[in-house]
PDB file of N, CA, C and O in Angstrom:
ATOM      1  N   MET A   1     109.571 153.067  97.516  1.00  0.00           N
ATOM      2  CA  MET A   1     109.546 152.721  98.478  1.00  0.00           C
ATOM      3  C   MET A   1     107.784 152.483  99.006  1.00  0.00           C
ATOM      4  O   MET A   1     106.859 153.373  98.470  1.00  0.00           O
ATOM      5  N   ALA A   2     107.334 152.029 100.672  1.00  0.00           N
ATOM      6  CA  ALA A   2     106.492 151.342 100.655  1.00  0.00           C
ATOM      7  C   ALA A   2     105.245 153.045 100.660  1.00  0.00           C
ATOM      8  O   ALA A   2     106.199 154.513 101.385  1.00  0.00           O
ATOM      9  N   ASN A   3     103.899 153.554 100.462  1.00  0.00           N
ATOM     10  CA  ASN A   3     103.372 154.765 100.768  1.00  0.00           C
ATOM     11  C   ASN A   3     102.139 154.421 101.814  1.00  0.00           C
ATOM     12  O   ASN A   3     102.227 155.425 102.217  1.00  0.00           O
ATOM     13  N   HIS A   4     102.151 153.186 102.316  1.00  0.00           N
ATOM     14  CA  HIS A   4     101.652 153.195 103.259  1.00  0.00           C
ATOM     15  C   HIS A   4     101.928 152.936 104.771  1.00  0.00           C
ATOM     16  O   HIS A   4     103.394 151.877 105.104  1.00  0.00           O
ATOM     17  N   LYS A   5     101.720 152.809 106.318  1.00  0.00           N
ATOM     18  CA  LYS A   5     102.003 152.079 107.222  1.00  0.00           C
ATOM     19  C   LYS A   5     102.100 150.986 107.687  1.00  0.00           C
ATOM     20  O   LYS A   5     102.746 150.251 107.416  1.00  0.00           O
ATOM     21  N   SER A   6     100.931 150.452 106.993  1.00  0.00           N
ATOM     22  CA  SER A   6     100.243 148.924 106.704  1.00  0.00           C
ATOM     23  C   SER A   6     101.413 148.076 105.971  1.00  0.00           C
ATOM     24  O   SER A   6     101.769 147.104 106.147  1.00  0.00           O
ATOM     25  N   ALA A   7     101.394 148.563 104.411  1.00  0.00           N
ATOM     26  CA  ALA A   7     102.820 148.345 103.728  1.00  0.00           C
ATOM     27  C   ALA A   7     103.838 147.787 104.505  1.00  0.00           C
ATOM     28  O   ALA A   7     104.555 146.914 103.955  1.00  0.00           O
ATOM     29  N   LEU A   8     104.597 149.268 105.152  1.00  0.00           N
ATOM     30  CA  LEU A   8     105.811 148.851 105.724  1.00  0.00           C
ATOM     31  C   LEU A   8     105.772 148.105 106.765  1.00  0.00           C
ATOM     32  O   LEU A   8     106.614 146.887 106.939  1.00  0.00           O
ATOM     33  N   LYS A   9     104.813 147.733 107.373  1.00  0.00           N
ATOM     34  CA  LYS A   9     104.781 146.956 108.741  1.00  0.00           C
ATOM     35  C   LYS A   9     104.707 145.261 107.869  1.00  0.00           C
ATOM     36  O   LYS A   9     105.420 144.342 108.248  1.00  0.00           O
ATOM     37  N   ARG A  10     104.370 145.240 106.324  1.00  0.00           N
ATOM     38  CA  ARG A  10     104.055 144.137 105.533  1.00  0.00           C
ATOM     39  C   ARG A  10     105.457 143.701 105.343  1.00  0.00           C
ATOM     40  O   ARG A  10     105.892 142.377 105.284  1.00  0.00           O
ATOM     41  N   ILE A  11     105.891 144.532 105.139  1.00  0.00           N
ATOM     42  CA  ILE A  11     107.595 144.274 104.431  1.00  0.00           C
ATOM     43  C   ILE A  11     108.377 143.586 105.065  1.00  0.00           C
ATOM     44  O   ILE A  11     109.634 142.836 105.174  1.00  0.00           O
ATOM     45  N   ARG A  12     107.947 144.468 106.637  1.00  0.00           N
ATOM     46  CA  ARG A  12     108.914 144.060 108.096  1.00  0.00           C
ATOM     47  C   ARG A  12     108.811 142.527 107.888  1.00  0.00           C
ATOM     48  O   ARG A  12     109.382 141.715 108.530  1.00  0.00           O
ATOM     49  N   ARG A  13     107.350 141.775 108.244  1.00  0.00           N
ATOM     50  CA  ARG A  13     106.850 140.898 108.448  1.00  0.00           C
ATOM     51  C   ARG A  13     107.106 139.741 107.173  1.00  0.00           C
ATOM     52  O   ARG A  13     107.223 138.688 107.727  1.00  0.00           O
ATOM     53  N   ASN A  14     107.207 140.217 105.954  1.00  0.00           N
ATOM     54  CA  ASN A  14     107.453 139.226 105.052  1.00  0.00           C
ATOM     55  C   ASN A  14     109.158 138.745 105.641  1.00  0.00           C
ATOM     56  O   ASN A  14     109.201 137.549 105.353  1.00  0.00           O
ATOM     57  N   GLU A  15     109.378 140.161 105.923  1.00  0.00           N
ATOM     58  CA  GLU A  15     111.348 139.316 106.187  1.00  0.00           C
ATOM     59  C   GLU A  15     111.394 138.489 107.141  1.00  0.00           C
ATOM     60  O   GLU A  15     112.814 138.070 107.023  1.00  0.00           O
ATOM     61  N   ALA A  16     110.614 138.684 108.123  1.00  0.00           N
ATOM     62  CA  ALA A  16     110.848 138.133 109.219  1.00  0.00           C
ATOM     63  C   ALA A  16     110.126 136.421 109.168  1.00  0.00           C
ATOM     64  O   ALA A  16     110.649 135.452 109.521  1.00  0.00           O
ATOM     65  N   ALA A  17     109.530 136.724 108.117  1.00  0.00           N
ATOM     66  CA  ALA A  17     108.761 135.081 107.883  1.00  0.00           C
ATOM     67  C   ALA A  17     109.529 134.754 106.868  1.00  0.00           C
ATOM     68  O   ALA A  17     110.101 133.285 106.779  1.00  0.00           O
ATOM     69  N   ARG A  18     110.400 134.908 106.098  1.00  0.00           N
ATOM     70  CA  ARG A  18     111.067 134.811 104.976  1.00  0.00           C
ATOM     71  C   ARG A  18     112.624 134.201 105.669  1.00  0.00           C
ATOM     72  O   ARG A  18     112.814 133.014 105.544  1.00  0.00           O
ATOM     73  N   LEU A  19     113.242 134.631 106.392  1.00  0.00           N
ATOM     74  CA  LEU A  19     114.242 133.721 107.466  1.00  0.00           C
ATOM     75  C   LEU A  19     114.147 133.182 108.496  1.00  0.00           C
ATOM     76  O   LEU A  19     114.134 132.346 108.225  1.00  0.00           O
ATOM     77  N   ARG A  20     112.778 132.984 108.934  1.00  0.00           N
ATOM     78  CA  ARG A  20     112.241 131.672 109.913  1.00  0.00           C
ATOM     79  C   ARG A  20     111.837 130.483 109.001  1.00  0.00           C
ATOM     80  O   ARG A  20     112.718 129.611 109.029  1.00  0.00           O
ATOM     81  N   ASN A  21     111.687 130.747 108.050  1.00  0.00           N
ATOM     82  CA  ASN A  21     111.162 129.552 106.480  1.00  0.00           C
ATOM     83  C   ASN A  21     112.216 129.225 106.173  1.00  0.00           C
ATOM     84  O   ASN A  21     112.535 128.352 106.038  1.00  0.00           O
ATOM     85  N   LYS A  22     112.959 130.518 105.978  1.00  0.00           N
ATOM     86  CA  LYS A  22     114.585 129.693 105.332  1.00  0.00           C
ATOM     87  C   LYS A  22     115.403 129.234 106.298  1.00  0.00           C
ATOM     88  O   LYS A  22     116.019 127.938 105.936  1.00  0.00           O
ATOM     89  N   TYR A  23     114.920 129.362 108.249  1.00  0.00           N
ATOM     90  CA  TYR A  23     116.287 128.401 108.596  1.00  0.00           C
ATOM     91  C   TYR A  23     115.591 127.538 108.882  1.00  0.00           C
ATOM     92  O   TYR A  23     116.449 126.012 109.144  1.00  0.00           O
ATOM     93  N   GLN A  24     114.171 127.135 108.625  1.00  0.00           N
ATOM     94  CA  GLN A  24     113.632 125.678 109.098  1.00  0.00           C
ATOM     95  C   GLN A  24     113.481 125.228 108.337  1.00  0.00           C
ATOM     96  O   GLN A  24     113.834 123.552 108.147  1.00  0.00           O
ATOM     97  N   HIS A  25     113.927 125.487 106.659  1.00  0.00           N
ATOM     98  CA  HIS A  25     113.618 124.496 105.574  1.00  0.00           C
ATOM     99  C   HIS A  25     115.212 124.202 105.419  1.00  0.00           C
ATOM    100  O   HIS A  25     115.793 122.680 105.467  1.00  0.00           O
ATOM    101  N   LYS A  26     116.460 124.648 105.837  1.00  0.00           N
ATOM    102  CA  LYS A  26     117.652 124.437 106.051  1.00  0.00           C
ATOM    103  C   LYS A  26     118.195 123.551 106.933  1.00  0.00           C
ATOM    104  O   LYS A  26     119.098 122.040 107.000  1.00  0.00           O
ATOM    105  N   THR A  27     117.637 123.569 108.305  1.00  0.00           N
ATOM    106  CA  THR A  27     117.736 123.059 109.540  1.00  0.00           C
ATOM    107  C   THR A  27     117.009 121.276 109.102  1.00  0.00           C
ATOM    108  O   THR A  27     117.823 120.377 109.172  1.00  0.00           O
ATOM    109  N   THR A  28     115.682 121.563 108.005  1.00  0.00           N
ATOM    110  CA  THR A  28     115.189 119.907 107.932  1.00  0.00           C
ATOM    111  C   THR A  28     116.052 119.565 106.580  1.00  0.00           C
ATOM    112  O   THR A  28     115.804 118.141 106.989  1.00  0.00           O
ATOM    113  N   ARG A  29     116.968 119.845 105.777  1.00  0.00           N
ATOM    114  CA  ARG A  29     117.223 119.616 104.860  1.00  0.00           C
ATOM    115  C   ARG A  29     118.866 119.134 105.609  1.00  0.00           C
ATOM    116  O   ARG A  29     118.830 118.099 104.941  1.00  0.00           O
ATOM    117  N   ASN A  30     118.768 119.787 106.725  1.00  0.00           N
ATOM    118  CA  ASN A  30     121.038 119.217 107.191  1.00  0.00           C
ATOM    119  C   ASN A  30     119.984 117.938 107.401  1.00  0.00           C
ATOM    120  O   ASN A  30     121.038 116.888 107.562  1.00  0.00           O
ATOM    121  N   ALA A  31     118.904 117.782 108.148  1.00  0.00           N
ATOM    122  CA  ALA A  31     118.832 116.410 109.307  1.00  0.00           C
ATOM    123  C   ALA A  31     118.380 115.686 108.101  1.00  0.00           C
ATOM    124  O   ALA A  31     118.721 114.335 108.336  1.00  0.00           O
ATOM    125  N   ILE A  32     118.006 115.822 107.044  1.00  0.00           N
ATOM    126  CA  ILE A  32     117.458 114.631 105.748  1.00  0.00           C
ATOM    127  C   ILE A  32     118.769 114.212 105.263  1.00  0.00           C
ATOM    128  O   ILE A  32     118.847 112.834 105.394  1.00  0.00           O
ATOM    129  N   LYS A  33     119.844 114.859 105.394  1.00  0.00           N
ATOM    130  CA  LYS A  33     121.211 114.581 104.837  1.00  0.00           C
ATOM    131  C   LYS A  33     121.612 113.706 105.996  1.00  0.00           C
ATOM    132  O   LYS A  33     122.330 112.360 105.265  1.00  0.00           O
ATOM    133  N   LYS A  34     121.476 114.270 107.161  1.00  0.00           N
ATOM    134  CA  LYS A  34     122.088 113.157 108.335  1.00  0.00           C
ATOM    135  C   LYS A  34     121.660 112.173 108.479  1.00  0.00           C
ATOM    136  O   LYS A  34     122.264 110.779 108.407  1.00  0.00           O
ATOM    137  N   LEU A  35     120.102 111.647 107.957  1.00  0.00           N
ATOM    138  CA  LEU A  35     119.416 110.513 108.222  1.00  0.00           C
ATOM    139  C   LEU A  35     119.699 109.684 107.023  1.00  0.00           C
ATOM    140  O   LEU A  35     120.024 108.604 107.060  1.00  0.00           O
ATOM    141  N   ARG A  36     119.785 110.089 105.771  1.00  0.00           N
ATOM    142  CA  ARG A  36     120.787 109.497 104.646  1.00  0.00           C
ATOM    143  C   ARG A  36     121.920 108.670 104.744  1.00  0.00           C
ATOM    144  O   ARG A  36     121.865 107.645 104.724  1.00  0.00           O
ATOM    145  N   LEU A  37     122.465 109.453 105.416  1.00  0.00           N
ATOM    146  CA  LEU A  37     124.117 109.245 105.701  1.00  0.00           C
ATOM    147  C   LEU A  37     123.782 108.051 106.630  1.00  0.00           C
ATOM    148  O   LEU A  37     125.279 107.213 106.987  1.00  0.00           O
ATOM    149  N   GLU A  38     123.334 108.050 107.733  1.00  0.00           N
ATOM    150  CA  GLU A  38     123.352 106.780 108.671  1.00  0.00           C
ATOM    151  C   GLU A  38     122.998 106.198 108.301  1.00  0.00           C
ATOM    152  O   GLU A  38     122.641 105.038 107.316  1.00  0.00           O
ATOM    153  N   GLU A  39     124.033 105.126 109.370  1.00  0.00           N
ATOM    154  CA  GLU A  39     124.616 103.269 108.510  1.00  0.00           C
ATOM    155  C   GLU A  39     123.732 102.436 109.732  1.00  0.00           C
ATOM    156  O   GLU A  39     123.933 101.474 109.233  1.00  0.00           O
ATOM    157  N   ASP A  40     123.782 103.153 110.333  1.00  0.00           N
ATOM    158  CA  ASP A  40     123.269 102.245 112.029  1.00  0.00           C
ATOM    159  C   ASP A  40     121.745 102.321 111.722  1.00  0.00           C
ATOM    160  O   ASP A  40     121.292 103.344 112.285  1.00  0.00           O
ATOM    161  N   LYS A  41     120.847 101.212 112.025  1.00  0.00           N
ATOM    162  CA  LYS A  41     119.667 100.934 112.227  1.00  0.00           C
ATOM    163  C   LYS A  41     119.180 101.811 112.981  1.00  0.00           C
ATOM    164  O   LYS A  41     118.334 102.819 112.968  1.00  0.00           O
ATOM    165  N   LYS A  42     119.180 101.071 114.274  1.00  0.00           N
ATOM    166  CA  LYS A  42     118.551 101.426 115.400  1.00  0.00           C
ATOM    167  C   LYS A  42     118.650 103.525 115.295  1.00  0.00           C
ATOM    168  O   LYS A  42     118.031 104.296 115.755  1.00  0.00           O
ATOM    169  N   ALA A  43     119.369 103.833 115.156  1.00  0.00           N
ATOM    170  CA  ALA A  43     119.959 105.359 115.188  1.00  0.00           C
ATOM    171  C   ALA A  43     118.788 105.644 114.468  1.00  0.00           C
ATOM    172  O   ALA A  43     118.310 107.337 114.630  1.00  0.00           O
ATOM    173  N   ALA A  44     119.243 105.065 112.868  1.00  0.00           N
ATOM    174  CA  ALA A  44     118.115 105.902 112.177  1.00  0.00           C
ATOM    175  C   ALA A  44     116.939 106.026 112.401  1.00  0.00           C
ATOM    176  O   ALA A  44     115.830 106.842 111.958  1.00  0.00           O
ATOM    177  N   GLU A  45     115.987 104.785 112.997  1.00  0.00           N
ATOM    178  CA  GLU A  45     114.761 104.784 113.270  1.00  0.00           C
ATOM    179  C   GLU A  45     114.381 105.406 114.832  1.00  0.00           C
ATOM    180  O   GLU A  45     113.401 105.656 114.328  1.00  0.00           O
ATOM    181  N   GLU A  46     115.818 105.906 115.000  1.00  0.00           N
ATOM    182  CA  GLU A  46     115.349 107.084 116.438  1.00  0.00           C
ATOM    183  C   GLU A  46     115.084 108.164 115.631  1.00  0.00           C
ATOM    184  O   GLU A  46     114.226 109.184 115.890  1.00  0.00           O
ATOM    185  N   MET A  47     116.069 108.856 114.155  1.00  0.00           N
ATOM    186  CA  MET A  47     116.220 110.195 114.096  1.00  0.00           C
ATOM    187  C   MET A  47     114.611 110.118 113.060  1.00  0.00           C
ATOM    188  O   MET A  47     114.110 111.377 113.135  1.00  0.00           O
ATOM    189  N   LEU A  48     113.971 109.044 112.299  1.00  0.00           N
ATOM    190  CA  LEU A  48     113.124 109.145 111.130  1.00  0.00           C
ATOM    191  C   LEU A  48     111.348 109.812 112.291  1.00  0.00           C
ATOM    192  O   LEU A  48     111.572 111.120 111.296  1.00  0.00           O
ATOM    193  N   PRO A  49     111.531 109.343 113.193  1.00  0.00           N
ATOM    194  CA  PRO A  49     110.010 110.467 113.531  1.00  0.00           C
ATOM    195  C   PRO A  49     110.454 111.940 113.561  1.00  0.00           C
ATOM    196  O   PRO A  49     109.645 112.558 113.214  1.00  0.00           O
ATOM    197  N   SER A  50     111.083 112.409 114.076  1.00  0.00           N
ATOM    198  CA  SER A  50     111.450 114.350 114.543  1.00  0.00           C
ATOM    199  C   SER A  50     111.885 114.714 112.703  1.00  0.00           C
ATOM    200  O   SER A  50     111.165 115.111 113.039  1.00  0.00           O
ATOM    201  N   VAL A  51     112.551 113.352 111.955  1.00  0.00           N
ATOM    202  CA  VAL A  51     112.909 114.088 110.803  1.00  0.00           C
ATOM    203  C   VAL A  51     111.467 114.521 110.201  1.00  0.00           C
ATOM    204  O   VAL A  51     111.072 115.048 109.111  1.00  0.00           O
ATOM    205  N   VAL A  52     110.197 112.893 109.592  1.00  0.00           N
ATOM    206  CA  VAL A  52     109.104 113.275 109.122  1.00  0.00           C
ATOM    207  C   VAL A  52     108.692 114.174 110.258  1.00  0.00           C
ATOM    208  O   VAL A  52     107.314 115.250 109.436  1.00  0.00           O
ATOM    209  N   SER A  53     108.495 114.547 111.592  1.00  0.00           N
ATOM    210  CA  SER A  53     107.947 115.983 111.632  1.00  0.00           C
ATOM    211  C   SER A  53     108.192 116.888 111.121  1.00  0.00           C
ATOM    212  O   SER A  53     107.286 118.413 111.201  1.00  0.00           O
ATOM    213  N   MET A  54     109.516 116.971 111.312  1.00  0.00           N
ATOM    214  CA  MET A  54     109.851 118.795 110.390  1.00  0.00           C
ATOM    215  C   MET A  54     109.168 118.590 109.015  1.00  0.00           C
ATOM    216  O   MET A  54     109.034 120.249 108.765  1.00  0.00           O
ATOM    217  N   ILE A  55     108.997 117.601 108.274  1.00  0.00           N
ATOM    218  CA  ILE A  55     109.090 117.603 107.023  1.00  0.00           C
ATOM    219  C   ILE A  55     107.347 117.865 107.203  1.00  0.00           C
ATOM    220  O   ILE A  55     107.199 118.440 106.245  1.00  0.00           O
ATOM    221  N   ASP A  56     106.283 117.226 107.940  1.00  0.00           N
ATOM    222  CA  ASP A  56     105.058 117.541 107.648  1.00  0.00           C
ATOM    223  C   ASP A  56     104.926 119.299 108.499  1.00  0.00           C
ATOM    224  O   ASP A  56     103.915 119.835 107.656  1.00  0.00           O
ATOM    225  N   LYS A  57     105.839 120.022 109.518  1.00  0.00           N
ATOM    226  CA  LYS A  57     105.367 121.010 109.764  1.00  0.00           C
ATOM    227  C   LYS A  57     105.988 122.201 108.687  1.00  0.00           C
ATOM    228  O   LYS A  57     105.644 123.047 108.317  1.00  0.00           O
ATOM    229  N   LEU A  58     106.760 121.665 107.776  1.00  0.00           N
ATOM    230  CA  LEU A  58     107.293 122.736 106.514  1.00  0.00           C
ATOM    231  C   LEU A  58     106.351 122.510 105.310  1.00  0.00           C
ATOM    232  O   LEU A  58     105.971 123.488 104.517  1.00  0.00           O
ATOM    233  N   ALA A  59     105.309 121.411 105.076  1.00  0.00           N
ATOM    234  CA  ALA A  59     104.583 121.296 104.367  1.00  0.00           C
ATOM    235  C   ALA A  59     102.769 122.126 104.736  1.00  0.00           C
ATOM    236  O   ALA A  59     102.470 122.831 103.884  1.00  0.00           O
ATOM    237  N   LYS A  60     103.247 122.405 105.895  1.00  0.00           N
ATOM    238  CA  LYS A  60     101.881 122.766 106.832  1.00  0.00           C
ATOM    239  C   LYS A  60     101.912 124.256 106.499  1.00  0.00           C
ATOM    240  O   LYS A  60     100.837 124.946 106.563  1.00  0.00           O
ATOM    241  N   ARG A  61     103.062 124.264 106.584  1.00  0.00           N
ATOM    242  CA  ARG A  61     103.566 125.851 106.819  1.00  0.00           C
ATOM    243  C   ARG A  61     103.595 126.548 105.303  1.00  0.00           C
ATOM    244  O   ARG A  61     103.596 127.484 104.480  1.00  0.00           O
ATOM    245  N   ASN A  62     103.516 125.675 104.276  1.00  0.00           N
ATOM    246  CA  ASN A  62     103.414 125.501 102.782  1.00  0.00           C
ATOM    247  C   ASN A  62     104.926 126.363 102.122  1.00  0.00           C
ATOM    248  O   ASN A  62     105.390 126.782 101.655  1.00  0.00           O
ATOM    249  N   ILE A  63     105.873 126.113 103.129  1.00  0.00           N
ATOM    250  CA  ILE A  63     107.320 125.498 102.811  1.00  0.00           C
ATOM    251  C   ILE A  63     107.891 125.017 101.403  1.00  0.00           C
ATOM    252  O   ILE A  63     108.177 125.525 100.773  1.00  0.00           O
ATOM    253  N   ILE A  64     107.701 123.955 101.928  1.00  0.00           N
ATOM    254  CA  ILE A  64     107.221 123.176 100.758  1.00  0.00           C
ATOM    255  C   ILE A  64     106.182 122.082 100.043  1.00  0.00           C
ATOM    256  O   ILE A  64     104.647 122.345 100.820  1.00  0.00           O
ATOM    257  N   HIS A  65     106.147 121.903  99.076  1.00  0.00           N
ATOM    258  CA  HIS A  65     104.384 121.440  98.749  1.00  0.00           C
ATOM    259  C   HIS A  65     104.575 120.016  99.314  1.00  0.00           C
ATOM    260  O   HIS A  65     104.965 119.294  99.225  1.00  0.00           O
ATOM    261  N   ALA A  66     102.943 119.646  99.189  1.00  0.00           N
ATOM    262  CA  ALA A  66     102.427 118.247 100.486  1.00  0.00           C
ATOM    263  C   ALA A  66     103.062 117.171  99.358  1.00  0.00           C
ATOM    264  O   ALA A  66     103.660 116.521  99.897  1.00  0.00           O
ATOM    265  N   ASN A  67     103.140 117.167  98.284  1.00  0.00           N
ATOM    266  CA  ASN A  67     103.694 116.294  97.720  1.00  0.00           C
ATOM    267  C   ASN A  67     105.040 115.571  97.632  1.00  0.00           C
ATOM    268  O   ASN A  67     105.123 114.595  97.973  1.00  0.00           O
ATOM    269  N   LYS A  68     106.020 116.803  97.528  1.00  0.00           N
ATOM    270  CA  LYS A  68     107.358 116.866  97.916  1.00  0.00           C
ATOM    271  C   LYS A  68     107.324 116.129  99.332  1.00  0.00           C
ATOM    272  O   LYS A  68     108.120 115.573  99.773  1.00  0.00           O
ATOM    273  N   ALA A  69     106.632 116.863 100.506  1.00  0.00           N
ATOM    274  CA  ALA A  69     106.870 116.235 101.356  1.00  0.00           C
ATOM    275  C   ALA A  69     106.680 114.260 101.625  1.00  0.00           C
ATOM    276  O   ALA A  69     107.621 113.715 102.231  1.00  0.00           O
ATOM    277  N   ALA A  70     104.961 113.917 101.301  1.00  0.00           N
ATOM    278  CA  ALA A  70     104.846 112.618 101.056  1.00  0.00           C
ATOM    279  C   ALA A  70     106.511 112.025 100.070  1.00  0.00           C
ATOM    280  O   ALA A  70     106.503 110.883 100.888  1.00  0.00           O
ATOM    281  N   ASN A  71     106.907 112.108  99.060  1.00  0.00           N
ATOM    282  CA  ASN A  71     107.827 111.742  98.353  1.00  0.00           C
ATOM    283  C   ASN A  71     108.756 111.799  99.145  1.00  0.00           C
ATOM    284  O   ASN A  71     110.148 110.530  99.249  1.00  0.00           O
ATOM    285  N   LEU A  72     109.756 112.963 100.448  1.00  0.00           N
ATOM    286  CA  LEU A  72     110.686 112.736 100.736  1.00  0.00           C
ATOM    287  C   LEU A  72     110.622 112.051 102.212  1.00  0.00           C
ATOM    288  O   LEU A  72     111.364 111.171 102.559  1.00  0.00           O
ATOM    289  N   LYS A  73     109.631 111.941 102.604  1.00  0.00           N
ATOM    290  CA  LYS A  73     108.816 110.785 103.889  1.00  0.00           C
ATOM    291  C   LYS A  73     108.893 109.408 103.353  1.00  0.00           C
ATOM    292  O   LYS A  73     109.825 108.282 103.708  1.00  0.00           O
ATOM    293  N   SER A  74     108.273 108.883 102.418  1.00  0.00           N
ATOM    294  CA  SER A  74     108.389 108.167 101.820  1.00  0.00           C
ATOM    295  C   SER A  74     109.715 107.430 101.249  1.00  0.00           C
ATOM    296  O   SER A  74     110.136 106.355 101.501  1.00  0.00           O
ATOM    297  N   GLY A  75     110.455 108.194 101.126  1.00  0.00           N
ATOM    298  CA  GLY A  75     111.967 107.779 100.248  1.00  0.00           C
ATOM    299  C   GLY A  75     112.548 107.555 101.763  1.00  0.00           C
ATOM    300  O   GLY A  75     113.739 106.524 101.335  1.00  0.00           O
ATOM    301  N   LEU A  76     112.535 108.141 102.404  1.00  0.00           N
ATOM    302  CA  LEU A  76     113.151 108.068 103.784  1.00  0.00           C
ATOM    303  C   LEU A  76     113.169 107.084 104.728  1.00  0.00           C
ATOM    304  O   LEU A  76     114.273 106.013 105.315  1.00  0.00           O
ATOM    305  N   THR A  77     111.860 106.482 104.806  1.00  0.00           N
ATOM    306  CA  THR A  77     110.652 105.372 105.439  1.00  0.00           C
ATOM    307  C   THR A  77     111.741 104.591 104.295  1.00  0.00           C
ATOM    308  O   THR A  77     112.003 102.933 105.451  1.00  0.00           O
ATOM    309  N   LYS A  78     111.606 104.101 103.492  1.00  0.00           N
ATOM    310  CA  LYS A  78     112.265 103.409 102.610  1.00  0.00           C
ATOM    311  C   LYS A  78     113.534 102.926 102.406  1.00  0.00           C
ATOM    312  O   LYS A  78     114.200 101.497 103.414  1.00  0.00           O
ATOM    313  N   ARG A  79     114.894 103.868 102.751  1.00  0.00           N
ATOM    314  CA  ARG A  79     115.855 103.834 103.333  1.00  0.00           C
ATOM    315  C   ARG A  79     116.236 103.235 104.646  1.00  0.00           C
ATOM    316  O   ARG A  79     116.659 102.604 104.673  1.00  0.00           O
ATOM    317  N   VAL A  80     115.322 103.809 105.551  1.00  0.00           N
ATOM    318  CA  VAL A  80     115.453 103.557 107.073  1.00  0.00           C
ATOM    319  C   VAL A  80     115.132 101.677 106.953  1.00  0.00           C
ATOM    320  O   VAL A  80     115.770 100.745 107.381  1.00  0.00           O
ATOM    321  N   ALA A  81     114.120 101.275 106.097  1.00  0.00           N
ATOM    322  CA  ALA A  81     113.483  99.872 106.203  1.00  0.00           C
ATOM    323  C   ALA A  81     115.070  99.107 105.592  1.00  0.00           C
ATOM    324  O   ALA A  81     115.328  97.768 105.867  1.00  0.00           O
ATOM    325  N   SER A  82     115.622  99.352 104.374  1.00  0.00           N
ATOM    326  CA  SER A  82     116.203  98.655 103.332  1.00  0.00           C
ATOM    327  C   SER A  82     117.669  98.542 104.695  1.00  0.00           C
ATOM    328  O   SER A  82     118.860  97.806 104.131  1.00  0.00           O
ATOM    329  N   LEU A  83     118.044  99.470 105.911  1.00  0.00           N
ATOM    330  CA  LEU A  83     119.105  98.710 106.448  1.00  0.00           C
ATOM    331  C   LEU A  83     119.295  97.687 107.107  1.00  0.00           C
ATOM    332  O   LEU A  83     118.243  97.044 107.625  1.00  0.00           O
TER     333      LEU A  83
END
């Protein structure tokens, strides 16, 4: 168990951040899957900016690596363009 008040607070904050990161990451992964399964070009083009924004936010907060974010955005953009 933690010996300091600050360590107890850090444990609480880490858990809150972990749950928030997990929620945001899962939501983004679901949006990516939905975009990849989309067959209608117009609908996919409308979804793409919001999904790219979600990916950028994950990269900014170091939930995913910047290069992974770039690869995801590139692949999704190619997928939408090929529809």
